[in-house]
């Protein structure tokens, strides 16, 4: 796992991330804390698609790429 100071680039996300990642990893891509990410998810405001697998939440990588690309 990366340190908080090393936000992944869009190119790194596209090249190396699996189809879905944990919330903490996705939060890092958006420059937010894990707790902020879970707060946004609870309010339905997280900037990427979140899926629930049993009790586990994952974030769909393609939706992270789309959200981060929207600013380009």
XYZ file of C-alpha atoms in Angstrom:
72
model
C 0.000 0.000 0.000
C 1.166 3.517 -0.765
C 1.805 6.156 1.844
C -0.709 8.966 2.125
C 1.698 11.417 0.538
C 1.986 9.372 -2.670
C -1.277 9.838 -4.489
C -1.428 7.586 -7.567
C -1.474 9.216 -10.973
C -4.258 8.535 -13.442
C -1.767 6.626 -15.606
C -0.786 4.411 -12.640
C -4.415 3.705 -11.846
C -5.171 2.735 -15.448
C -2.068 0.554 -15.745
C -1.861 -1.192 -12.400
C -5.142 -1.224 -10.490
C -7.409 -4.293 -10.567
C -11.069 -3.914 -11.635
C -12.100 -3.040 -8.072
C -10.172 -1.699 -5.074
C -10.832 -1.215 -1.379
C -12.266 2.066 -0.132
C -8.982 3.181 1.449
C -7.112 2.851 -1.850
C -9.806 4.692 -3.800
C -9.909 7.445 -1.176
C -6.174 7.979 -1.668
C -6.724 8.547 -5.392
C -9.182 11.336 -4.552
C -6.895 12.827 -1.923
C -9.211 12.130 1.003
C -8.988 10.162 4.208
C -10.538 6.753 4.723
C -13.045 8.183 7.209
C -14.079 10.949 4.776
C -14.588 8.336 2.063
C -16.838 6.217 4.280
C -18.778 9.338 5.287
C -19.362 10.221 1.625
C -20.364 6.628 0.835
C -22.903 6.662 3.675
C -24.408 9.862 2.246
C -24.360 8.530 -1.326
C -21.890 11.236 -2.383
C -18.664 9.315 -3.057
C -17.346 10.397 -6.488
C -17.015 6.827 -7.817
C -19.205 3.717 -7.972
C -19.198 1.639 -4.795
C -20.333 -1.987 -4.748
C -21.114 -4.167 -1.767
C -19.946 -7.784 -1.717
C -21.413 -9.258 1.425
C -20.171 -6.975 4.181
C -17.270 -5.646 2.128
C -17.347 -2.429 0.097
C -15.244 -2.063 -3.042
C -14.839 0.803 -5.488
C -15.001 0.142 -9.220
C -11.716 1.261 -10.777
C -13.250 2.380 -14.078
C -15.516 4.781 -12.197
C -12.461 6.225 -10.416
C -10.779 6.737 -13.794
C -13.903 8.456 -15.184
C -14.231 10.725 -12.147
C -10.568 11.735 -12.241
C -10.644 12.199 -16.030
C -13.636 14.541 -15.850
C -11.322 17.380 -14.837
C -9.130 16.992 -17.941
